Amino acid sequence: MGIQQLTTRQGDRIAVVAGLRTPFARQSTEFKDVPALDLGKMVVSEMLARTDIDPKLIDQVVFGQVVQMPAAPNIAREIVLGTGMDVNTDATVLPEPVRPAFKLRLTSLSLSWRVV
């Protein structure tokens, strides 16, 4: 497929450096006692460790969740604050279920959001 140059409408370069998702399990089974926020922080921390990216360099976090947590209505913001990213990092939640997993990334790019 080759390398594709992606830019925003303003001409800024978009770089999708990495992506990772939480493990999938049926509702109320393996992860029933693990809050979505904890799963989100685990997967983002793991992605940062795998890529050796300084958390302070991330411009935006886009996060999707099937069932929103009342205790964390902006789970992306909670993940930013819980993983050592800059407090000014944009945090966006996609409210609808994200199926398939890559839809999250494609939606971000098509709306010209900063990913990294």
PDB file of C-alpha atoms in Angstrom:
ATOM      1  CA  MET A   1       0.000   0.000   0.000  1.00  0.00           C
ATOM      2  CA  GLY A   2       2.894   2.428   0.562  1.00  0.00           C
ATOM      3  CA  ILE A   3       3.230   5.462   2.754  1.00  0.00           C
ATOM      4  CA  GLN A   4       0.420   7.992   2.589  1.00  0.00           C
ATOM      5  CA  GLN A   5       1.006  11.634   3.537  1.00  0.00           C
ATOM      6  CA  LEU A   6      -1.885  12.816   5.725  1.00  0.00           C
ATOM      7  CA  THR A   7      -2.548  16.457   6.513  1.00  0.00           C
ATOM      8  CA  THR A   8      -5.288  18.502   8.134  1.00  0.00           C
ATOM      9  CA  ARG A   9      -7.316  21.039   6.180  1.00  0.00           C
ATOM     10  CA  GLN A  10      -4.852  23.644   7.423  1.00  0.00           C
ATOM     11  CA  GLY A  11      -1.916  21.666   5.990  1.00  0.00           C
ATOM     12  CA  ASP A  12      -0.544  20.392   9.311  1.00  0.00           C
ATOM     13  CA  ARG A  13       0.970  16.912   9.151  1.00  0.00           C
ATOM     14  CA  ILE A  14      -0.935  14.080  10.838  1.00  0.00           C
ATOM     15  CA  ALA A  15       1.145  11.246  12.236  1.00  0.00           C
ATOM     16  CA  VAL A  16      -0.542   8.091  13.480  1.00  0.00           C
ATOM     17  CA  VAL A  17       2.319   6.595  15.435  1.00  0.00           C
ATOM     18  CA  ALA A  18       0.627   3.654  17.128  1.00  0.00           C
ATOM     19  CA  GLY A  19      -2.636   2.226  18.273  1.00  0.00           C
ATOM     20  CA  LEU A  20      -3.642  -0.483  20.699  1.00  0.00           C
ATOM     21  CA  ARG A  21      -6.926  -1.743  22.041  1.00  0.00           C
ATOM     22  CA  THR A  22      -8.090  -3.401  25.213  1.00  0.00           C
ATOM     23  CA  PRO A  23      -8.700  -7.150  25.129  1.00  0.00           C
ATOM     24  CA  PHE A  24     -12.217  -8.100  24.099  1.00  0.00           C
ATOM     25  CA  ALA A  25     -14.498 -10.109  26.372  1.00  0.00           C
ATOM     26  CA  ARG A  26     -18.239 -10.523  26.725  1.00  0.00           C
ATOM     27  CA  GLN A  27     -19.954  -8.176  29.148  1.00  0.00           C
ATOM     28  CA  SER A  28     -19.900  -9.279  32.811  1.00  0.00           C
ATOM     29  CA  THR A  29     -17.240 -11.962  32.293  1.00  0.00           C
ATOM     30  CA  GLU A  30     -13.441 -11.770  32.574  1.00  0.00           C
ATOM     31  CA  PHE A  31     -13.216  -8.013  33.121  1.00  0.00           C
ATOM     32  CA  LYS A  32     -16.411  -7.459  35.102  1.00  0.00           C
ATOM     33  CA  ASP A  33     -14.485  -6.179  38.138  1.00  0.00           C
ATOM     34  CA  VAL A  34     -12.089  -3.965  36.162  1.00  0.00           C
ATOM     35  CA  PRO A  35     -13.386  -0.437  35.515  1.00  0.00           C
ATOM     36  CA  ALA A  36     -13.162   0.807  31.920  1.00  0.00           C
ATOM     37  CA  LEU A  37     -10.978   3.672  33.117  1.00  0.00           C
ATOM     38  CA  ASP A  38      -8.398   1.238  34.503  1.00  0.00           C
ATOM     39  CA  LEU A  39      -8.428  -0.766  31.256  1.00  0.00           C
ATOM     40  CA  GLY A  40      -7.978   2.448  29.282  1.00  0.00           C
ATOM     41  CA  LYS A  41      -5.043   3.602  31.390  1.00  0.00           C
ATOM     42  CA  MET A  42      -3.433   0.161  31.084  1.00  0.00           C
ATOM     43  CA  VAL A  43      -3.682   0.055  27.299  1.00  0.00           C
ATOM     44  CA  VAL A  44      -2.472   3.647  26.824  1.00  0.00           C
ATOM     45  CA  SER A  45       0.438   3.115  29.231  1.00  0.00           C
ATOM     46  CA  GLU A  46       1.369  -0.059  27.332  1.00  0.00           C
ATOM     47  CA  MET A  47       1.225   1.745  23.982  1.00  0.00           C
ATOM     48  CA  LEU A  48       3.468   4.505  25.306  1.00  0.00           C
ATOM     49  CA  ALA A  49       5.926   1.924  26.653  1.00  0.00           C
ATOM     50  CA  ARG A  50       6.008  -0.026  23.366  1.00  0.00           C
ATOM     51  CA  THR A  51       6.634   3.074  21.285  1.00  0.00           C
ATOM     52  CA  ASP A  52       8.944   4.842  23.751  1.00  0.00           C
ATOM     53  CA  ILE A  53       7.029   8.082  23.164  1.00  0.00           C
ATOM     54  CA  ASP A  54       7.279  10.795  25.788  1.00  0.00           C
ATOM     55  CA  PRO A  55       3.689  11.180  27.089  1.00  0.00           C
ATOM     56  CA  LYS A  56       4.147  14.970  27.080  1.00  0.00           C
ATOM     57  CA  LEU A  57       4.466  14.904  23.247  1.00  0.00           C
ATOM     58  CA  ILE A  58       0.959  13.547  22.624  1.00  0.00           C
ATOM     59  CA  ASP A  59      -1.345  16.235  21.192  1.00  0.00           C
ATOM     60  CA  GLN A  60      -4.631  14.366  21.474  1.00  0.00           C
ATOM     61  CA  VAL A  61      -6.183  11.175  22.785  1.00  0.00           C
ATOM     62  CA  VAL A  62      -9.287   9.822  21.054  1.00  0.00           C
ATOM     63  CA  PHE A  63     -11.033   7.092  23.009  1.00  0.00           C
ATOM     64  CA  GLY A  64     -14.147   5.043  22.360  1.00  0.00           C
ATOM     65  CA  GLN A  65     -16.260   3.116  24.826  1.00  0.00           C
ATOM     66  CA  VAL A  66     -19.433   1.098  24.286  1.00  0.00           C
ATOM     67  CA  VAL A  67     -21.083   1.948  27.626  1.00  0.00           C
ATOM     68  CA  GLN A  68     -20.159   5.304  29.133  1.00  0.00           C
ATOM     69  CA  MET A  69     -19.161   5.345  32.813  1.00  0.00           C
ATOM     70  CA  PRO A  70     -21.228   7.847  34.847  1.00  0.00           C
ATOM     71  CA  ALA A  71     -18.218   8.403  37.122  1.00  0.00           C
ATOM     72  CA  ALA A  72     -16.014   9.345  34.136  1.00  0.00           C
ATOM     73  CA  PRO A  73     -18.117  10.981  31.406  1.00  0.00           C
ATOM     74  CA  ASN A  74     -14.942  12.043  29.574  1.00  0.00           C
ATOM     75  CA  ILE A  75     -12.906   8.878  29.977  1.00  0.00           C
ATOM     76  CA  ALA A  76     -10.309  10.158  27.505  1.00  0.00           C
ATOM     77  CA  ARG A  77      -9.588  13.093  29.831  1.00  0.00           C
ATOM     78  CA  GLU A  78      -9.238  10.750  32.813  1.00  0.00           C
ATOM     79  CA  ILE A  79      -6.824   8.573  30.817  1.00  0.00           C
ATOM     80  CA  VAL A  80      -4.727  11.614  29.880  1.00  0.00           C
ATOM     81  CA  LEU A  81      -4.506  12.654  33.533  1.00  0.00           C
ATOM     82  CA  GLY A  82      -3.780   9.094  34.694  1.00  0.00           C
ATOM     83  CA  THR A  83      -0.950   8.291  32.279  1.00  0.00           C
ATOM     84  CA  GLY A  84       1.436  11.206  32.688  1.00  0.00           C
ATOM     85  CA  MET A  85       0.439  13.180  29.615  1.00  0.00           C
ATOM     86  CA  ASP A  86       0.427  16.965  29.598  1.00  0.00           C
ATOM     87  CA  VAL A  87      -2.722  18.322  31.255  1.00  0.00           C
ATOM     88  CA  ASN A  88      -3.332  20.397  28.106  1.00  0.00           C
ATOM     89  CA  THR A  89      -3.545  17.299  25.873  1.00  0.00           C
ATOM     90  CA  ASP A  90      -6.851  17.297  23.985  1.00  0.00           C
ATOM     91  CA  ALA A  91      -9.045  14.391  25.055  1.00  0.00           C
ATOM     92  CA  THR A  92     -11.964  13.313  22.886  1.00  0.00           C
ATOM     93  CA  VAL A  93     -14.522  10.573  23.468  1.00  0.00           C
ATOM     94  CA  LEU A  94     -16.391   9.047  20.565  1.00  0.00           C
ATOM     95  CA  PRO A  95     -19.820   8.383  22.061  1.00  0.00           C
ATOM     96  CA  GLU A  96     -20.965   5.611  19.745  1.00  0.00           C
ATOM     97  CA  PRO A  97     -19.608   2.064  19.843  1.00  0.00           C
ATOM     98  CA  VAL A  98     -16.539   1.779  17.677  1.00  0.00           C
ATOM     99  CA  ARG A  99     -16.890  -1.211  15.346  1.00  0.00           C
ATOM    100  CA  PRO A 100     -14.598  -2.269  13.803  1.00  0.00           C
ATOM    101  CA  ALA A 101     -11.686  -1.052  15.923  1.00  0.00           C
ATOM    102  CA  PHE A 102     -10.012   0.954  13.171  1.00  0.00           C
ATOM    103  CA  LYS A 103     -13.087   3.176  12.776  1.00  0.00           C
ATOM    104  CA  LEU A 104     -11.811   5.259  15.697  1.00  0.00           C
ATOM    105  CA  ARG A 105      -8.626   6.128  13.854  1.00  0.00           C
ATOM    106  CA  LEU A 106     -10.349   6.760  10.521  1.00  0.00           C
ATOM    107  CA  THR A 107     -12.934   9.036  12.104  1.00  0.00           C
ATOM    108  CA  SER A 108     -10.182  11.092  13.721  1.00  0.00           C
ATOM    109  CA  LEU A 109      -8.313  11.476  10.457  1.00  0.00           C
ATOM    110  CA  SER A 110     -11.360  12.329   8.386  1.00  0.00           C
ATOM    111  CA  LEU A 111     -12.317  15.094  10.820  1.00  0.00           C
ATOM    112  CA  SER A 112      -8.765  16.490  10.684  1.00  0.00           C
ATOM    113  CA  TRP A 113      -8.122  15.970  14.370  1.00  0.00           C
ATOM    114  CA  ARG A 114      -4.552  15.888  15.643  1.00  0.00           C
ATOM    115  CA  VAL A 115      -3.618  12.341  16.569  1.00  0.00           C
ATOM    116  CA  VAL A 116       0.001  12.856  17.644  1.00  0.00           C
TER     117      VAL A 116
END
